[in-house]
PDB file of C-alpha atoms and ligand atoms in Angstrom:
ATOM      1  CA  MET A  16     103.073  65.181  83.082  1.00 63.00           C
ATOM      2  CA  ASN A  17     105.685  64.902  85.839  1.00 72.00           C
ATOM      3  CA  LYS A  18     104.707  65.795  89.361  1.00 86.00           C
ATOM      4  CA  ILE A  19     106.458  68.531  91.309  1.00 93.00           C
ATOM      5  CA  CYS A  20     105.799  69.115  94.985  1.00 96.00           C
ATOM      6  CA  PHE A  21     105.508  72.705  96.212  1.00 96.00           C
ATOM      7  CA  ALA A  22     107.143  72.412  99.639  1.00 96.00           C
ATOM      8  CA  THR A  23     105.221  74.968 101.645  1.00 94.00           C
ATOM      9  CA  ASN A  24     102.634  75.131 104.416  1.00 91.00           C
ATOM     10  CA  ASN A  25     101.746  78.739 103.598  1.00 91.00           C
ATOM     11  CA  LYS A  26      98.304  78.965 101.965  1.00 90.00           C
ATOM     12  CA  GLY A  27      98.989  82.479 100.660  1.00 89.00           C
ATOM     13  CA  LYS A  28     102.019  81.252  98.727  1.00 92.00           C
ATOM     14  CA  ILE A  29     100.132  78.255  97.343  1.00 91.00           C
ATOM     15  CA  ALA A  30      97.338  80.455  95.974  1.00 88.00           C
ATOM     16  CA  GLU A  31      99.778  82.859  94.289  1.00 91.00           C
ATOM     17  CA  VAL A  32     102.079  80.240  92.800  1.00 92.00           C
ATOM     18  CA  LYS A  33      99.236  77.981  91.588  1.00 88.00           C
ATOM     19  CA  SER A  34      97.706  80.849  89.679  1.00 88.00           C
ATOM     20  CA  LEU A  35     101.095  81.663  88.102  1.00 89.00           C
ATOM     21  CA  LEU A  36     101.812  78.065  87.099  1.00 87.00           C
ATOM     22  CA  GLN A  37      98.267  77.644  85.703  1.00 78.00           C
ATOM     23  CA  ASN A  38      98.007  74.119  84.328  1.00 79.00           C
ATOM     24  CA  LYS A  39     101.494  73.938  82.880  1.00 82.00           C
ATOM     25  CA  PHE A  40     102.795  71.526  85.519  1.00 86.00           C
ATOM     26  CA  GLU A  41     101.219  69.027  87.886  1.00 88.00           C
ATOM     27  CA  ILE A  42     101.817  70.553  91.293  1.00 90.00           C
ATOM     28  CA  VAL A  43     101.244  68.434  94.364  1.00 93.00           C
ATOM     29  CA  SER A  44     101.141  69.647  97.933  1.00 93.00           C
ATOM     30  CA  LEU A  45     103.040  68.423 100.990  1.00 96.00           C
ATOM     31  CA  GLN A  46      99.820  66.788 102.125  1.00 95.00           C
ATOM     32  CA  ASP A  47      99.537  64.939  98.782  1.00 94.00           C
ATOM     33  CA  ILE A  48     102.948  63.308  99.336  1.00 95.00           C
ATOM     34  CA  GLY A  49     102.120  62.458 102.963  1.00 96.00           C
ATOM     35  CA  CYS A  50     104.354  65.112 104.517  1.00 96.00           C
ATOM     36  CA  VAL A  51     102.871  66.683 107.616  1.00 95.00           C
ATOM     37  CA  ASP A  52     106.234  67.725 109.048  1.00 91.00           C
ATOM     38  CA  GLU A  53     107.186  71.265 109.982  1.00 91.00           C
ATOM     39  CA  LEU A  54     109.865  72.031 107.370  1.00 95.00           C
ATOM     40  CA  PRO A  55     113.277  72.948 108.829  1.00 95.00           C
ATOM     41  CA  GLU A  56     114.198  76.640 108.508  1.00 95.00           C
ATOM     42  CA  THR A  57     117.307  77.086 110.623  1.00 96.00           C
ATOM     43  CA  GLY A  58     119.485  78.901 108.100  1.00 97.00           C
ATOM     44  CA  SER A  59     120.683  82.446 108.570  1.00 97.00           C
ATOM     45  CA  THR A  60     119.632  83.648 105.112  1.00 98.00           C
ATOM     46  CA  ILE A  61     116.612  83.389 102.845  1.00 98.00           C
ATOM     47  CA  GLU A  62     118.757  81.452 100.343  1.00 98.00           C
ATOM     48  CA  GLU A  63     119.806  78.883 102.969  1.00 98.00           C
ATOM     49  CA  ASN A  64     116.260  78.330 104.209  1.00 98.00           C
ATOM     50  CA  SER A  65     114.910  77.911 100.703  1.00 98.00           C
ATOM     51  CA  LEU A  66     117.518  75.232  99.989  1.00 98.00           C
ATOM     52  CA  GLN A  67     117.002  73.586 103.372  1.00 98.00           C
ATOM     53  CA  LYS A  68     113.242  73.158 102.875  1.00 98.00           C
ATOM     54  CA  ALA A  69     113.573  71.769  99.335  1.00 98.00           C
ATOM     55  CA  LYS A  70     116.400  69.400 100.315  1.00 98.00           C
ATOM     56  CA  TYR A  71     114.420  68.129 103.307  1.00 98.00           C
ATOM     57  CA  VAL A  72     111.456  67.195 101.141  1.00 97.00           C
ATOM     58  CA  PHE A  73     113.592  65.622  98.403  1.00 97.00           C
ATOM     59  CA  ASP A  74     115.708  63.625 100.877  1.00 97.00           C
ATOM     60  CA  ASN A  75     112.740  62.329 102.850  1.00 97.00           C
ATOM     61  CA  TYR A  76     110.071  61.865 100.162  1.00 96.00           C
ATOM     62  CA  LYS A  77     112.152  61.379  96.975  1.00 96.00           C
ATOM     63  CA  VAL A  78     110.031  63.666  94.830  1.00 95.00           C
ATOM     64  CA  ALA A  79     111.150  66.582  92.691  1.00 96.00           C
ATOM     65  CA  CYS A  80     110.124  69.679  94.564  1.00 97.00           C
ATOM     66  CA  PHE A  81     110.569  73.388  94.990  1.00 97.00           C
ATOM     67  CA  ALA A  82     110.500  75.535  98.110  1.00 98.00           C
ATOM     68  CA  ASP A  83     109.990  79.266  98.503  1.00 97.00           C
ATOM     69  CA  ASP A  84     111.615  81.273 101.250  1.00 97.00           C
ATOM     70  CA  SER A  85     110.695  84.917 101.381  1.00 97.00           C
ATOM     71  CA  GLY A  86     110.979  87.958 103.561  1.00 98.00           C
ATOM     72  CA  LEU A  87     110.515  91.666 103.909  1.00 98.00           C
ATOM     73  CA  GLU A  88     113.809  93.589 104.064  1.00 98.00           C
ATOM     74  CA  ILE A  89     113.580  97.130 105.442  1.00 98.00           C
ATOM     75  CA  ASP A  90     116.527  99.421 104.721  1.00 98.00           C
ATOM     76  CA  ALA A  91     116.342 101.516 107.912  1.00 98.00           C
ATOM     77  CA  LEU A  92     116.172  98.295 109.976  1.00 98.00           C
ATOM     78  CA  LEU A  93     119.312  96.973 108.249  1.00 98.00           C
ATOM     79  CA  GLY A  94     117.361  94.352 106.328  1.00 98.00           C
ATOM     80  CA  LEU A  95     115.095  93.155 109.140  1.00 98.00           C
ATOM     81  CA  PRO A  96     112.747  91.349 109.525  1.00 98.00           C
ATOM     82  CA  GLY A  97     114.367  89.515 106.583  1.00 98.00           C
ATOM     83  CA  VAL A  98     114.895  85.827 107.201  1.00 97.00           C
ATOM     84  CA  ASP A  99     112.869  86.190 110.449  1.00 96.00           C
ATOM     85  CA  SER A 100     109.804  87.643 108.696  1.00 97.00           C
ATOM     86  CA  ALA A 101     107.466  84.814 109.704  1.00 95.00           C
ATOM     87  CA  HIS A 102     108.362  85.068 113.432  1.00 96.00           C
ATOM     88  CA  TYR A 103     109.530  88.675 113.815  1.00 98.00           C
ATOM     89  CA  ALA A 104     107.508  89.381 116.964  1.00 97.00           C
ATOM     90  CA  GLY A 105     108.210  85.937 118.417  1.00 96.00           C
ATOM     91  CA  SER A 106     105.440  83.882 116.807  1.00 94.00           C
ATOM     92  CA  ARG A 107     103.540  83.532 113.540  1.00 92.00           C
ATOM     93  CA  ASP A 108     101.046  86.207 114.659  1.00 96.00           C
ATOM     94  CA  ASN A 109     100.754  88.438 111.621  1.00 95.00           C
ATOM     95  CA  ASP A 110      99.185  91.406 113.374  1.00 96.00           C
ATOM     96  CA  LYS A 111     101.933  91.394 116.016  1.00 98.00           C
ATOM     97  CA  ASN A 112     104.650  91.112 113.347  1.00 98.00           C
ATOM     98  CA  ILE A 113     103.220  94.114 111.494  1.00 98.00           C
ATOM     99  CA  ALA A 114     102.824  96.103 114.712  1.00 98.00           C
ATOM    100  CA  LEU A 115     106.468  95.488 115.648  1.00 98.00           C
ATOM    101  CA  VAL A 116     107.709  96.542 112.207  1.00 98.00           C
ATOM    102  CA  LEU A 117     105.700  99.775 112.418  1.00 98.00           C
ATOM    103  CA  GLU A 118     106.915 100.466 115.956  1.00 98.00           C
ATOM    104  CA  ASN A 119     110.577  99.859 115.092  1.00 98.00           C
ATOM    105  CA  LEU A 120     110.361 101.950 111.942  1.00 98.00           C
ATOM    106  CA  LYS A 121     108.700 104.953 113.632  1.00 98.00           C
ATOM    107  CA  PRO A 122     111.932 106.897 114.378  1.00 98.00           C
ATOM    108  CA  PHE A 123     113.132 106.671 110.765  1.00 98.00           C
ATOM    109  CA  SER A 124     112.106 108.832 107.824  1.00 98.00           C
ATOM    110  CA  ASN A 125     113.529 106.334 105.313  1.00 98.00           C
ATOM    111  CA  LYS A 126     110.693 103.855 104.716  1.00 98.00           C
ATOM    112  CA  SER A 127     112.303 102.006 101.775  1.00 98.00           C
ATOM    113  CA  ALA A 128     111.961  98.238 101.738  1.00 98.00           C
ATOM    114  CA  ASN A 129     111.880  95.271  99.447  1.00 98.00           C
ATOM    115  CA  PHE A 130     110.335  91.844  99.421  1.00 98.00           C
ATOM    116  CA  LYS A 131     112.626  89.010  98.430  1.00 98.00           C
ATOM    117  CA  THR A 132     111.819  85.458  97.351  1.00 98.00           C
ATOM    118  CA  VAL A 133     114.226  82.647  96.655  1.00 98.00           C
ATOM    119  CA  ILE A 134     112.727  79.528  95.093  1.00 98.00           C
ATOM    120  CA  THR A 135     114.924  76.418  95.147  1.00 98.00           C
ATOM    121  CA  TYR A 136     114.125  73.577  92.771  1.00 98.00           C
ATOM    122  CA  TYR A 137     115.498  70.211  93.923  1.00 97.00           C
ATOM    123  CA  SER A 138     115.424  66.960  91.943  1.00 96.00           C
ATOM    124  CA  SER A 139     117.598  63.904  91.387  1.00 94.00           C
ATOM    125  CA  ASN A 140     119.578  65.651  88.667  1.00 91.00           C
ATOM    126  CA  CYS A 141     119.562  69.302  89.600  1.00 93.00           C
ATOM    127  CA  VAL A 142     119.458  71.916  92.340  1.00 97.00           C
ATOM    128  CA  CYS A 143     118.738  75.463  91.146  1.00 98.00           C
ATOM    129  CA  ALA A 144     117.717  78.705  92.820  1.00 98.00           C
ATOM    130  CA  PHE A 145     115.648  81.568  91.386  1.00 98.00           C
ATOM    131  CA  GLU A 146     115.392  85.018  92.989  1.00 98.00           C
ATOM    132  CA  GLY A 147     112.704  87.687  92.830  1.00 98.00           C
ATOM    133  CA  LEU A 148     112.890  91.188  94.326  1.00 98.00           C
ATOM    134  CA  VAL A 149     110.311  93.958  94.436  1.00 98.00           C
ATOM    135  CA  TYR A 150     111.082  97.421  95.815  1.00 98.00           C
ATOM    136  CA  GLY A 151     108.751  99.813  97.582  1.00 98.00           C
ATOM    137  CA  LYS A 152     108.036 101.497 100.899  1.00 98.00           C
ATOM    138  CA  ILE A 153     106.366 100.793 104.227  1.00 98.00           C
ATOM    139  CA  ILE A 154     103.357 102.906 105.194  1.00 98.00           C
ATOM    140  CA  ASP A 155     102.314 103.940 108.714  1.00 97.00           C
ATOM    141  CA  LYS A 156      99.121 101.852 109.015  1.00 97.00           C
ATOM    142  CA  PRO A 157      97.958  98.586 107.446  1.00 98.00           C
ATOM    143  CA  ILE A 158      95.540  99.015 104.526  1.00 98.00           C
ATOM    144  CA  GLY A 159      93.748  96.208 102.652  1.00 98.00           C
ATOM    145  CA  ASN A 160      92.897  92.606 103.400  1.00 96.00           C
ATOM    146  CA  GLN A 161      94.052  90.818 100.248  1.00 96.00           C
ATOM    147  CA  GLY A 162      97.197  88.719 100.102  1.00 93.00           C
ATOM    148  CA  PHE A 163      98.941  87.708 103.328  1.00 95.00           C
ATOM    149  CA  GLY A 164     101.755  88.557 105.720  1.00 96.00           C
ATOM    150  CA  TYR A 165     103.078  92.099 105.417  1.00 98.00           C
ATOM    151  CA  ASP A 166     101.067  92.914 102.264  1.00 97.00           C
ATOM    152  CA  PRO A 167      98.885  95.586 103.989  1.00 98.00           C
ATOM    153  CA  ILE A 168     101.907  97.780 104.862  1.00 98.00           C
ATOM    154  CA  PHE A 169     103.907  97.496 101.613  1.00 98.00           C
ATOM    155  CA  VAL A 170     103.397  99.876  98.681  1.00 98.00           C
ATOM    156  CA  PRO A 171     105.414  98.789  95.618  1.00 98.00           C
ATOM    157  CA  ASN A 172     107.247 101.525  93.698  1.00 98.00           C
ATOM    158  CA  GLY A 173     105.108 103.060  90.948  1.00 97.00           C
ATOM    159  CA  TYR A 174     101.838 102.325  92.803  1.00 97.00           C
ATOM    160  CA  ASN A 175      99.824 104.159  95.432  1.00 97.00           C
ATOM    161  CA  VAL A 176      98.096 101.121  96.905  1.00 98.00           C
ATOM    162  CA  THR A 177      99.464  98.374  99.144  1.00 98.00           C
ATOM    163  CA  PHE A 178      99.823  94.737  98.088  1.00 98.00           C
ATOM    164  CA  GLY A 179      97.007  94.201 100.584  1.00 98.00           C
ATOM    165  CA  GLU A 180      94.677  96.312  98.433  1.00 98.00           C
ATOM    166  CA  MET A 181      95.588  94.569  95.175  1.00 97.00           C
ATOM    167  CA  MET A 182      93.730  91.647  93.692  1.00 95.00           C
ATOM    168  CA  GLN A 183      95.863  88.507  93.494  1.00 92.00           C
ATOM    169  CA  THR A 184      96.021  88.903  89.702  1.00 93.00           C
ATOM    170  CA  GLU A 185      97.532  92.391  90.091  1.00 95.00           C
ATOM    171  CA  LYS A 186     100.062  91.368  92.747  1.00 95.00           C
ATOM    172  CA  ASN A 187     101.002  88.404  90.580  1.00 94.00           C
ATOM    173  CA  ILE A 188     102.082  90.687  87.740  1.00 94.00           C
ATOM    174  CA  ILE A 189     104.775  92.488  89.747  1.00 97.00           C
ATOM    175  CA  SER A 190     105.551  90.618  92.952  1.00 97.00           C
ATOM    176  CA  HIS A 191     108.849  89.127  94.142  1.00 98.00           C
ATOM    177  CA  ARG A 192     107.223  85.687  94.111  1.00 96.00           C
ATOM    178  CA  ALA A 193     105.925  86.192  90.561  1.00 96.00           C
ATOM    179  CA  ILE A 194     109.415  87.163  89.352  1.00 97.00           C
ATOM    180  CA  ALA A 195     111.028  84.095  90.957  1.00 97.00           C
ATOM    181  CA  THR A 196     108.218  81.785  89.819  1.00 96.00           C
ATOM    182  CA  LYS A 197     108.475  82.983  86.201  1.00 96.00           C
ATOM    183  CA  LYS A 198     112.194  82.160  86.282  1.00 97.00           C
ATOM    184  CA  LEU A 199     111.342  78.685  87.611  1.00 96.00           C
ATOM    185  CA  ILE A 200     108.764  78.172  84.849  1.00 93.00           C
ATOM    186  CA  ALA A 201     111.248  79.237  82.142  1.00 95.00           C
ATOM    187  CA  PHE A 202     113.802  76.808  83.573  1.00 95.00           C
ATOM    188  CA  LEU A 203     111.342  73.893  83.712  1.00 92.00           C
ATOM    189  CA  GLU A 204     110.124  74.588  80.173  1.00 90.00           C
ATOM    190  CA  LYS A 205     113.666  74.853  78.821  1.00 91.00           C
ATOM    191  CA  ASN A 206     114.473  71.491  80.369  1.00 87.00           C
ATOM    192  CA  ASN A 207     111.278  69.882  79.026  1.00 77.00           C
ATOM    193  CA  PHE A 208     110.082  69.087  82.493  1.00 77.00           C
TER     194      PHE A 208
HETATM  195  P1  ITT B   7     106.712  77.933 104.324  1.00 62.91           P
HETATM  196  O1  ITT B   7     108.069  78.004 104.975  1.00 62.91           O
HETATM  197  O2  ITT B   7     105.914  76.742 104.716  1.00 62.91           O
HETATM  198  O3  ITT B   7     106.782  78.106 102.831  1.00 62.91           O
HETATM  199  P2  ITT B   7     106.310  80.418 105.754  1.00 62.91           P
HETATM  200  O4  ITT B   7     105.123  81.296 106.018  1.00 62.91           O
HETATM  201  O5  ITT B   7     107.109  79.924 106.933  1.00 62.91           O
HETATM  202  O6  ITT B   7     105.848  79.196 104.834  1.00 62.91           O
HETATM  203  P3  ITT B   7     108.635  81.894 105.005  1.00 62.91           P
HETATM  204  O7  ITT B   7     109.491  81.155 105.938  1.00 62.91           O
HETATM  205  O8  ITT B   7     109.149  82.153 103.618  1.00 62.91           O
HETATM  206  O9  ITT B   7     107.236  81.201 104.770  1.00 62.91           O
HETATM  207  O10 ITT B   7     108.213  83.234 105.754  1.00 62.91           O
HETATM  208  C1  ITT B   7     108.052  84.357 105.093  1.00 62.91           C
HETATM  209  C2  ITT B   7     107.170  85.286 105.845  1.00 62.91           C
HETATM  210  O11 ITT B   7     107.381  86.547 105.190  1.00 62.91           O
HETATM  211  C3  ITT B   7     105.685  84.962 105.674  1.00 62.91           C
HETATM  212  O12 ITT B   7     105.183  84.205 106.730  1.00 62.91           O
HETATM  213  C4  ITT B   7     105.072  86.358 105.603  1.00 62.91           C
HETATM  214  O13 ITT B   7     104.888  86.889 106.904  1.00 62.91           O
HETATM  215  C5  ITT B   7     106.166  87.158 104.915  1.00 62.91           C
HETATM  216  N1  ITT B   7     105.952  87.166 103.453  1.00 62.91           N
HETATM  217  C6  ITT B   7     106.529  86.356 102.524  1.00 62.91           C
HETATM  218  N2  ITT B   7     106.058  86.633 101.296  1.00 62.91           N
HETATM  219  C7  ITT B   7     105.158  87.604 101.457  1.00 62.91           C
HETATM  220  C8  ITT B   7     104.309  88.290 100.587  1.00 62.91           C
HETATM  221  O14 ITT B   7     104.264  88.007  99.293  1.00 62.91           O
HETATM  222  N3  ITT B   7     103.516  89.222 101.092  1.00 62.91           N
HETATM  223  C9  ITT B   7     103.532  89.507 102.401  1.00 62.91           C
HETATM  224  N4  ITT B   7     104.280  88.898 103.305  1.00 62.91           N
HETATM  225  C10 ITT B   7     105.094  87.948 102.845  1.00 62.91           C
END
């Protein structure tokens, strides 16, 4: 089985994607390939950052890899925090990021939002991107301690619980990351990876 590196330092993403990929592919971590670098994310879109991270790992470590860049896009905030989701309040402090989103959204009655993931697969013979979107709304207070990031304030359409209240198996059926990862799997299978 060929090895593919999942180019991420986010433990929440690793847990979700590993469970989706099951044992179909041999996934190695950044640590496994000796990469302890902070991956570059200087693009102005989720697409650009996803490509940048995958390209960095391929160029420097010469392994086939894929990177996930994701974000929460809130309609009333014109798509913010978006590409800045990880550092919205100035650092990677999750509680502060959530608090700032809730504060900024207070004046608006429109609470619609979506999560977006772009996974870029990068190897010697191909560069491909796969997108996943899930729509929902932001609630006034965080609920639930499953998942990661903004999960406790996001209720997907058709549900009355947040991602933060869902078990990983439930979130993995409908999430943005699940949609993008399933497209990646279909692509790898089609190409006999
Ligand atoms: P890597 O770049 O190492 O993969 P990261 O945490 O920096 O990890 P991103 O740049 O894609 O990842 O940042 C996305 C941020 O958006 C992430 O830190 C969370 O705060 C949030 N986020 C992404 N996916 C999410 C999800 O499924 N549920 C909740 N929040 C999510």
